[in-house]
mmCIF file of C-alpha atoms and ligand atoms in Angstrom:
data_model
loop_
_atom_site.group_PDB
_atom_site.id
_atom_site.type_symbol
_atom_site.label_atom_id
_atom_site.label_comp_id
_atom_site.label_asym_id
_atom_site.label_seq_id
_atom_site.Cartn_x
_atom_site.Cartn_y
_atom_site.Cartn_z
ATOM 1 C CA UNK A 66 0.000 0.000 0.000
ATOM 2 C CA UNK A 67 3.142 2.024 -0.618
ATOM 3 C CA UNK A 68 1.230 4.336 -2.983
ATOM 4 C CA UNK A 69 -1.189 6.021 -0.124
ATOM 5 C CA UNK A 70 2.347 6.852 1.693
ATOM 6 C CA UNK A 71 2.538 10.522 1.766
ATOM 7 C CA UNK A 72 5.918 11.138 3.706
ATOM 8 C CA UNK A 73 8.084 13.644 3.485
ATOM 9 C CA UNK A 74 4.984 15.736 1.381
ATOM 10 C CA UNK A 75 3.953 19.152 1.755
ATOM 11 C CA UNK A 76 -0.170 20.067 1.487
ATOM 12 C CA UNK A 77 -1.367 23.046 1.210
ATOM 13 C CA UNK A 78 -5.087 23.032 2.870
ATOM 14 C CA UNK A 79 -7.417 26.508 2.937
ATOM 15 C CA UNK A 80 -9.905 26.611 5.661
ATOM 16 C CA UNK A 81 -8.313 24.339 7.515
ATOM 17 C CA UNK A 82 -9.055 25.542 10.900
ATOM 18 C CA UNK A 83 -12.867 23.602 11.139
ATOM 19 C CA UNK A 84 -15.162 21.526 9.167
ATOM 20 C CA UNK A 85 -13.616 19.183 6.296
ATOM 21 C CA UNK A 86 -10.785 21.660 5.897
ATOM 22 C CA UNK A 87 -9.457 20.586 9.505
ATOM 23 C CA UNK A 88 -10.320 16.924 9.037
ATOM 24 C CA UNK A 89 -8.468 16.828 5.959
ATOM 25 C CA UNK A 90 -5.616 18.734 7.223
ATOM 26 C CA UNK A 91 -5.616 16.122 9.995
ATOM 27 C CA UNK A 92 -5.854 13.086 7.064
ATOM 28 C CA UNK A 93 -3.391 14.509 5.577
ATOM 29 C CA UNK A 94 -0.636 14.460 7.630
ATOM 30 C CA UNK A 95 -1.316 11.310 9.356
ATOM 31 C CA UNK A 96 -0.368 10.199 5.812
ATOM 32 C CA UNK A 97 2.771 11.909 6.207
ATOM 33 C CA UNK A 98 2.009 15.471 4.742
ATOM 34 C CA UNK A 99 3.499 18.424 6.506
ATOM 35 C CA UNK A 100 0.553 20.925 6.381
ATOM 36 C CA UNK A 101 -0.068 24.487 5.394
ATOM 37 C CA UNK A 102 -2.602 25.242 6.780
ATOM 38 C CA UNK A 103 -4.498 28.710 5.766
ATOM 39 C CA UNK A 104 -7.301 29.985 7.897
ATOM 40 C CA UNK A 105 -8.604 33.174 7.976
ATOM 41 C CA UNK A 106 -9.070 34.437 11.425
ATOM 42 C CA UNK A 107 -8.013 31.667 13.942
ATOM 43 C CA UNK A 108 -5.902 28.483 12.999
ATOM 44 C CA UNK A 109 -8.597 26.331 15.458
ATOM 45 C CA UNK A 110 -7.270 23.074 17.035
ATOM 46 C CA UNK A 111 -6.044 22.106 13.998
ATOM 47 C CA UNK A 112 -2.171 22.831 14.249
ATOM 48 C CA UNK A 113 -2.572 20.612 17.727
ATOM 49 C CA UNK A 114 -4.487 17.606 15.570
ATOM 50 C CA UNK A 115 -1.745 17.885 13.118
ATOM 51 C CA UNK A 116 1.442 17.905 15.850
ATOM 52 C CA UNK A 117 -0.431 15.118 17.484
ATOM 53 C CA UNK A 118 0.627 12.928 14.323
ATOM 54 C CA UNK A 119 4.288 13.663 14.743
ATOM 55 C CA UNK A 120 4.072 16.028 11.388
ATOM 56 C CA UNK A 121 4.496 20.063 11.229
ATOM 57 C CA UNK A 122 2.159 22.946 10.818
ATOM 58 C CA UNK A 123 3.016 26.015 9.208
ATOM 59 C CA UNK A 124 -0.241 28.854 10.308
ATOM 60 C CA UNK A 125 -0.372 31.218 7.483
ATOM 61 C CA UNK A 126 -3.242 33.745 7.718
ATOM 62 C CA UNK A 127 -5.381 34.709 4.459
ATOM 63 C CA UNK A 128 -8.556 36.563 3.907
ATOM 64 C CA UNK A 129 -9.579 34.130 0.070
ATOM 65 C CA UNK A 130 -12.462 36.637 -0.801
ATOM 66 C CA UNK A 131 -9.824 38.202 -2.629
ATOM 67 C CA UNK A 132 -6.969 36.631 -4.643
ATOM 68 C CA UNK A 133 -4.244 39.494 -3.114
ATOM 69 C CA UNK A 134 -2.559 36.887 -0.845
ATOM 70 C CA UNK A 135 -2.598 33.742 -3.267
ATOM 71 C CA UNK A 136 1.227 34.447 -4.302
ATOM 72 C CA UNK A 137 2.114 35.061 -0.315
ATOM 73 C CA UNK A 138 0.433 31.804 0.684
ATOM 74 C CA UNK A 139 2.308 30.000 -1.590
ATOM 75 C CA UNK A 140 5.183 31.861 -0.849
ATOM 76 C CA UNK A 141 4.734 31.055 2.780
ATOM 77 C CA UNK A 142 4.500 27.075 1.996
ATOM 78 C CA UNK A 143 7.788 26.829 0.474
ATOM 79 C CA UNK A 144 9.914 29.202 3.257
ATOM 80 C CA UNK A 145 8.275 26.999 5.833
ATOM 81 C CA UNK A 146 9.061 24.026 4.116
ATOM 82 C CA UNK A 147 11.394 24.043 0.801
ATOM 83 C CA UNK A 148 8.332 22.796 -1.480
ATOM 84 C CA UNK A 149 4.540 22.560 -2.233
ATOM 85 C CA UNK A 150 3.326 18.953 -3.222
ATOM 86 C CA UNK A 151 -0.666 19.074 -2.838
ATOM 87 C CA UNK A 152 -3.420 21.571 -2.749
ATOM 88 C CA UNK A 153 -6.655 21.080 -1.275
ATOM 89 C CA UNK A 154 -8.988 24.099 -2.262
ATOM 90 C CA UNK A 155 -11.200 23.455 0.692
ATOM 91 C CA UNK A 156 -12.468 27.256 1.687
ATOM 92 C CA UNK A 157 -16.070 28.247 0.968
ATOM 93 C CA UNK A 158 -18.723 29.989 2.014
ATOM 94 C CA UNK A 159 -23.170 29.571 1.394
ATOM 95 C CA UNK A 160 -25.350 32.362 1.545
ATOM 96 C CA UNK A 161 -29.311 31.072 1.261
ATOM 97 C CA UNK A 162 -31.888 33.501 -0.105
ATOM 98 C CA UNK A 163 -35.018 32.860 -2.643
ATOM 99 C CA UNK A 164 -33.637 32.954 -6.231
ATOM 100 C CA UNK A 165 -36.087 36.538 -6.632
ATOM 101 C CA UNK A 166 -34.656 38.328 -3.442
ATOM 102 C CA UNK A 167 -30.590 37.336 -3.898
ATOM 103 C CA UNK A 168 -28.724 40.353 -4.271
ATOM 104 C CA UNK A 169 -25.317 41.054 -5.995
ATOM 105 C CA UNK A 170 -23.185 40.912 -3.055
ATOM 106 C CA UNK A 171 -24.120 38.168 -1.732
ATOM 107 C CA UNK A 172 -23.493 36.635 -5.230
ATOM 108 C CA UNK A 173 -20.100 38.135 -5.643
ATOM 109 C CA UNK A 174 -18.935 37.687 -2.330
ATOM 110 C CA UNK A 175 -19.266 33.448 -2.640
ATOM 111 C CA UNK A 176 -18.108 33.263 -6.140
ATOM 112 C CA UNK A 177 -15.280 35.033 -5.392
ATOM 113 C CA UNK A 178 -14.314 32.857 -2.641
ATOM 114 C CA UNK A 179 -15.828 29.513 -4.013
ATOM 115 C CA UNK A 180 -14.684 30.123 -7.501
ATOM 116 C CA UNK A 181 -12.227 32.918 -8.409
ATOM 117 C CA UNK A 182 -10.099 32.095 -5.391
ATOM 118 C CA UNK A 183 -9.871 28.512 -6.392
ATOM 119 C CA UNK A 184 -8.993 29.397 -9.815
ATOM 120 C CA UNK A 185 -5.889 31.920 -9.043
ATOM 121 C CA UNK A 186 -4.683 29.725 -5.685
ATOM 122 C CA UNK A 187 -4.590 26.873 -8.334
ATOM 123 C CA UNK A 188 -2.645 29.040 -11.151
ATOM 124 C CA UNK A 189 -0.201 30.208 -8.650
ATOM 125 C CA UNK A 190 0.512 26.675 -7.109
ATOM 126 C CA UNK A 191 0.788 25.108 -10.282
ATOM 127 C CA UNK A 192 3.300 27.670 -11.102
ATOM 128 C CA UNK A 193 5.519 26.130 -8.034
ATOM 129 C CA UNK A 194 4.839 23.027 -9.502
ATOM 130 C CA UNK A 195 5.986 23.795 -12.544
ATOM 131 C CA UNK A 196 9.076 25.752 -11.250
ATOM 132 C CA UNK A 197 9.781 22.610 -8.815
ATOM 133 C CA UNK A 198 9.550 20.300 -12.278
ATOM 134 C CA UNK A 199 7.625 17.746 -9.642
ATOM 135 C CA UNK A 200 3.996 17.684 -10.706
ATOM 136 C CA UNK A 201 1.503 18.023 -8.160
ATOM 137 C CA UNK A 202 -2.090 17.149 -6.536
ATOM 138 C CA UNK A 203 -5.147 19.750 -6.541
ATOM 139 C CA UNK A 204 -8.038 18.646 -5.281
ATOM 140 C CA UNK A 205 -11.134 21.109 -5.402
ATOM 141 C CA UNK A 206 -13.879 20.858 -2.692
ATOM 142 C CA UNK A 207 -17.094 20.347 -5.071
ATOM 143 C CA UNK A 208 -20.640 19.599 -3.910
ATOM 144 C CA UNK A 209 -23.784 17.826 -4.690
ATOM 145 C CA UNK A 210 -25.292 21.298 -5.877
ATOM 146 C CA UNK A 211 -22.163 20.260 -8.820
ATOM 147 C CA UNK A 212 -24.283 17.944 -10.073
ATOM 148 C CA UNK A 213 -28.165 19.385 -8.672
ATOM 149 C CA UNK A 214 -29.775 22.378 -8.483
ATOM 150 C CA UNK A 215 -30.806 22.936 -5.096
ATOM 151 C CA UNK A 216 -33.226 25.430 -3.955
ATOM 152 C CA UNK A 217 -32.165 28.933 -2.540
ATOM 153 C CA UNK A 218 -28.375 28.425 -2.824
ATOM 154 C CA UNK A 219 -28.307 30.357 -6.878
ATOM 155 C CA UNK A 220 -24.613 31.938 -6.695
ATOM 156 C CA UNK A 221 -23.485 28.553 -4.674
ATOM 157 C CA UNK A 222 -24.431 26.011 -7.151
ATOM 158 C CA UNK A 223 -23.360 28.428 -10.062
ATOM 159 C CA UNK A 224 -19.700 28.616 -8.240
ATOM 160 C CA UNK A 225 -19.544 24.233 -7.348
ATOM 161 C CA UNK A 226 -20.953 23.809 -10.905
ATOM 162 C CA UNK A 227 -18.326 26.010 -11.911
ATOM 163 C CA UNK A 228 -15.465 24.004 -9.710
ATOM 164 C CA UNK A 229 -16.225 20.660 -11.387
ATOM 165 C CA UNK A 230 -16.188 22.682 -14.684
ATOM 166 C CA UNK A 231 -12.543 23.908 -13.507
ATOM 167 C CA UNK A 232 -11.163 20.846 -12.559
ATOM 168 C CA UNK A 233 -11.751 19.256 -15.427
ATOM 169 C CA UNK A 234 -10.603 22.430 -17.594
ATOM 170 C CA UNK A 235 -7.415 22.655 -15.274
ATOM 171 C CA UNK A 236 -7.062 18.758 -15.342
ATOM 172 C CA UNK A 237 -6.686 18.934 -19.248
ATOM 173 C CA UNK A 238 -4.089 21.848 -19.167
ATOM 174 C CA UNK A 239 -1.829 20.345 -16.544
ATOM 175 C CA UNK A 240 -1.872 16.592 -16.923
ATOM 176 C CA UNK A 241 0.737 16.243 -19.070
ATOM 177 C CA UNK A 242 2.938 18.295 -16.591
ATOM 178 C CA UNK A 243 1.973 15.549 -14.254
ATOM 179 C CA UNK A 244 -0.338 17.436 -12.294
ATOM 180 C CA UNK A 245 -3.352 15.626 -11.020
ATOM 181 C CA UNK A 246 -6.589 18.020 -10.449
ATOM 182 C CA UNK A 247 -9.421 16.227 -9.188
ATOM 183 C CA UNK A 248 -12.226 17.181 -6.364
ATOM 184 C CA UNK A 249 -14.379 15.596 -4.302
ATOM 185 C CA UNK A 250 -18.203 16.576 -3.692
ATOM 186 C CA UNK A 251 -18.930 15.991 -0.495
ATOM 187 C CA UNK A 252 -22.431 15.279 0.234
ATOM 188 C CA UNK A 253 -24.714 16.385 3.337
ATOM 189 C CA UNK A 254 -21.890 16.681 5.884
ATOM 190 C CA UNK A 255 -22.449 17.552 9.549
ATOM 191 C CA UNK A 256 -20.100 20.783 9.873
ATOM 192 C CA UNK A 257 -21.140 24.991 10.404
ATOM 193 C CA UNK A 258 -22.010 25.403 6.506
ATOM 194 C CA UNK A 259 -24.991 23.023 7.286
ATOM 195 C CA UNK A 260 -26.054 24.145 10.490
ATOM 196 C CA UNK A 261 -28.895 25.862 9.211
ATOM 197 C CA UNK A 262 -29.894 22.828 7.173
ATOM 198 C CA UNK A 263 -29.441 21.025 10.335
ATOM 199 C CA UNK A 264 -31.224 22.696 12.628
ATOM 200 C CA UNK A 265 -34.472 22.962 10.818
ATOM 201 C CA UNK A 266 -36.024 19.510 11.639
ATOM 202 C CA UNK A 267 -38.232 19.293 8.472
ATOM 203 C CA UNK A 268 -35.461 19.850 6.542
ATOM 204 C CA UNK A 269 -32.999 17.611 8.298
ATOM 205 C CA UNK A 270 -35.681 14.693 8.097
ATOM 206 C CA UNK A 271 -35.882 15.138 4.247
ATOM 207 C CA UNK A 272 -32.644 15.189 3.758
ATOM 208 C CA UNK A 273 -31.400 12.032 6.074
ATOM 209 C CA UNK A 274 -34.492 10.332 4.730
ATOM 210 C CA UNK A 275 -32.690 10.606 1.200
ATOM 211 C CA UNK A 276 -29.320 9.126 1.833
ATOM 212 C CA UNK A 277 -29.336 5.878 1.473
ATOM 213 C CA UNK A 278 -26.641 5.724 4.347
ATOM 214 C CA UNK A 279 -29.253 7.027 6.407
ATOM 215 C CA UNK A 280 -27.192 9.464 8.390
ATOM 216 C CA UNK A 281 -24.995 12.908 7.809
ATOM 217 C CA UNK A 282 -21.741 12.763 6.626
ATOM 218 C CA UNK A 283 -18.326 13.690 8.688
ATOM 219 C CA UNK A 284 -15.291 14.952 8.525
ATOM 220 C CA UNK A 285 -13.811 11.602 8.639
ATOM 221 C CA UNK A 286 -15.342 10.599 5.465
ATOM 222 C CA UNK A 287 -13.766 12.233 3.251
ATOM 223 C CA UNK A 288 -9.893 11.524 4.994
ATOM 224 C CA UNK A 289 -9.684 8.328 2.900
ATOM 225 C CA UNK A 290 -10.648 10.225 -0.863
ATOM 226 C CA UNK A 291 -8.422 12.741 -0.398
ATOM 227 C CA UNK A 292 -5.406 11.009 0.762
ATOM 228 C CA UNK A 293 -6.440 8.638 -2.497
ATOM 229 C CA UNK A 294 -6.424 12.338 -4.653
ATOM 230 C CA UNK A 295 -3.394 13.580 -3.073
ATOM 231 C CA UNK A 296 -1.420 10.237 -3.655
ATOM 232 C CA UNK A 297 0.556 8.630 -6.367
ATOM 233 C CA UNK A 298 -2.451 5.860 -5.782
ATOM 234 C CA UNK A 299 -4.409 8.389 -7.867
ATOM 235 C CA UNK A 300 -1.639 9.536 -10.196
ATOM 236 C CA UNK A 301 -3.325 8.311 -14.019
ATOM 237 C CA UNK A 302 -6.981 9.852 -12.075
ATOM 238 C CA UNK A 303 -7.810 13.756 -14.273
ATOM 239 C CA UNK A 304 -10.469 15.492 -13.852
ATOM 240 C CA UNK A 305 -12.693 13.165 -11.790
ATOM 241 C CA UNK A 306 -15.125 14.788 -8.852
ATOM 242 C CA UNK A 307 -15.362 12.001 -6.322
ATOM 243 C CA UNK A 308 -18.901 12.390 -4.557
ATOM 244 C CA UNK A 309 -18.557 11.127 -1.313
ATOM 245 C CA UNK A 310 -22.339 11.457 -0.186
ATOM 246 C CA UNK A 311 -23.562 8.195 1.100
ATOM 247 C CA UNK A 312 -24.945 7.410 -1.825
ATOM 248 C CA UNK A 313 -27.643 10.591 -1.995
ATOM 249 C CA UNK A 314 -26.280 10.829 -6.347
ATOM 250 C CA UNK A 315 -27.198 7.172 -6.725
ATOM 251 C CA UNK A 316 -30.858 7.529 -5.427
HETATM 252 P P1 LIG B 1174 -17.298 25.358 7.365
HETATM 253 O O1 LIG B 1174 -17.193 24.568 8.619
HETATM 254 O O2 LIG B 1174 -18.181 26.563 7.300
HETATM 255 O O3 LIG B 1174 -15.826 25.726 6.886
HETATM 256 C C1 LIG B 1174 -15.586 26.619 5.819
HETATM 257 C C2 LIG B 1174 -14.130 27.014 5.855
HETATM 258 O O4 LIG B 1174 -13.872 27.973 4.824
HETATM 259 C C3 LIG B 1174 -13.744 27.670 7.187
HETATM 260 O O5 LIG B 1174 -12.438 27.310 7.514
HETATM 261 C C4 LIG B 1174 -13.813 29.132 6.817
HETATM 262 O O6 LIG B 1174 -13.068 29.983 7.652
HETATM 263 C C5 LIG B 1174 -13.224 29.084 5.419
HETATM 264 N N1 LIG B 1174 -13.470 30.335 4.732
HETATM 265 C C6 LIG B 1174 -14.666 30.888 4.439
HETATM 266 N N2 LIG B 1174 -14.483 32.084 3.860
HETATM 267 C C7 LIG B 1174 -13.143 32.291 3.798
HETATM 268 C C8 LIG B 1174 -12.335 33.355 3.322
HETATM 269 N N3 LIG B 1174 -12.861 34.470 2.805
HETATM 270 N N4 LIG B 1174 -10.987 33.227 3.415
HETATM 271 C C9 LIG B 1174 -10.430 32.134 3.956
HETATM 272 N N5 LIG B 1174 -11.154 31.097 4.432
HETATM 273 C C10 LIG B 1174 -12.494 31.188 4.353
HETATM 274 O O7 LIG B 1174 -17.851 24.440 6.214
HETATM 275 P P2 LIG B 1174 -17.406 23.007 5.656
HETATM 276 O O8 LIG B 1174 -18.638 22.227 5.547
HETATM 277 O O9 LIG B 1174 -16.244 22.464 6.370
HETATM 278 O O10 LIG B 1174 -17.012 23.459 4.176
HETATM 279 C C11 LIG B 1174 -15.769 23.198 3.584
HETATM 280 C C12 LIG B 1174 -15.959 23.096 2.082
HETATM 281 O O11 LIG B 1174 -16.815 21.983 1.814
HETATM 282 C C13 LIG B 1174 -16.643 24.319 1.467
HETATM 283 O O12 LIG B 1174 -16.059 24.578 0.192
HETATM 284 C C14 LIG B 1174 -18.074 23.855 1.300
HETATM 285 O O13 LIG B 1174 -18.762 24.530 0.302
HETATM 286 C C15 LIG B 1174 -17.855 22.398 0.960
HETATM 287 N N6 LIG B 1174 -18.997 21.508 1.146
HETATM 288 C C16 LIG B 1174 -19.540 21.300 2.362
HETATM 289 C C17 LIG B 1174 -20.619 20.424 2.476
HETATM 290 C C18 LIG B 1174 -21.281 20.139 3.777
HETATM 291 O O14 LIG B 1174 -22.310 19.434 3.775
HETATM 292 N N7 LIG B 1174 -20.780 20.590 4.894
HETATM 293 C C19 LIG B 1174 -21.120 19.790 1.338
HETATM 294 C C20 LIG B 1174 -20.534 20.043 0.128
HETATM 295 C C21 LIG B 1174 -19.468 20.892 0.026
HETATM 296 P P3 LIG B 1174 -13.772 30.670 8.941
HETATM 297 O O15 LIG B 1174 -13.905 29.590 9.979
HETATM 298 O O16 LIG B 1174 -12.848 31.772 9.299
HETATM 299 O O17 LIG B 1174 -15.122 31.160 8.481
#
């Protein structure tokens, strides 16, 4: 099983500080990944979660609703650690409003995080790729609204139909420079982004009623897939969006 090792690899993980950022930080480097970890406002327990494994954190701080600190996080990565290895463009936001009533900032404010963020932290990691003559791993956090409309979510299923668009569009450009881009869609996973969903018991009945796991997802789910995408287990995989949903897709 030499091809899930990840020692001696440096990720690169945005939003890792809670959610499925932090438990794929934490994947991650029990793999063997030193981790950059890039959270906006507070690093969380992750840096602790990661030490725990016997790997390194590097804590670099960056607002991603704008692409002004893409270079400097990337910069960051390789002072801390010589090298950049894997990406995981985990960082989003959801803003839910009826499809008449959503407004222009709240549009712009998650594609620019969801989408345009994604795109330039990609272009700018690649580049260290490119410059390190290594290849690489990006893996793009997708969604079931990637594949499904949803209801009341307009600019967040434009900007995760627009990631799986841009992973396979990025996939194309950089295979042959051995750089893998891949995502995963997570389906309904039990974290802050779905608190809302959550808390509002019709809703939550629907919605576990329809998996055929018959629960929410966790963190913990998705630590296998992307230690797959971020491995040379995955290396001849392009494009692909992994849903990892308990089978809610296949219903
Ligand atoms: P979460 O707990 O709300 O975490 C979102 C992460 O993104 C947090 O670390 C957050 O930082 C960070 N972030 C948001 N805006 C940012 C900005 N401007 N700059 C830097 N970081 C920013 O939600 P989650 O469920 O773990 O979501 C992680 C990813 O999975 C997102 O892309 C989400 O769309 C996707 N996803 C989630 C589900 C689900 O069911 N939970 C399903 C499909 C896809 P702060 O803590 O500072 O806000």
């Amino acid at each position: 099983m030499n091809s899930f090792d990840l020692t001696g690899k440096v990720a690169i993980v945005t939003g890792s500080n809670t959610g499925l950022g932090a438990g794929m930080a934490v994947a991650l480097a029990m793999a063997g990944c030193d981790i950059v970890g890039v959270s906006r406002a507070d690093a969380g327990n992750t840096p602790a979660h990661v030490e725990a494994t016997g790997r390194r954190f590097a804590d670099v701080r960056a607002d991603l609703a704008s692409i002004a600190p893409v270079d400097d996080i990337v910069r960051a990565a390789v002072e801390a650690f010589g090298r950049v290895d894997v990406l995981v463009n985990n960082a989003g936001i959801i803003r839910r409003k009826d499809a008449l009533d959503f407004g222009e900032d709240d549009w712009d404010a998650i594609m620019d995080v969801n989408l345009k963020s994604v795109f330039f932290l990609s272009q700018a990691v690649a580049r260290q790729f490119v410059k390190q003559a290594s290849g690489g791993k990006i893996i793009n956090v997708a969604s079931m609204l990637s594949f499904q409309g949803g209801i009341r979510v307009a600019s967040y299923t434009a900007s995760k139909s627009g990631v799986l668009g841009l992973t396979r569009l990025l996939a194309n450009e950089w295979a042959a420079q051995g750089i893998n881009v891949n995502a995963i869609a997570p389906g309904y996973m039990a974290t802050a982004n779905t608190a809302a969903l959550r808390g509002n018991a019709q809703r939550n009945d629907e919605i576990v009623g329809r998996i055929p796991a018959g629960r929410w997802g966790t963190p913990a789910d998705i630590a296998g897939p992307v230690v797959f995408l971020a491995s040379s287990a995955s290396d001849y995989v392009h494009g692909h969006t992994l849903a990892v949903d308990g089978g809610w897709l296949a219903r």
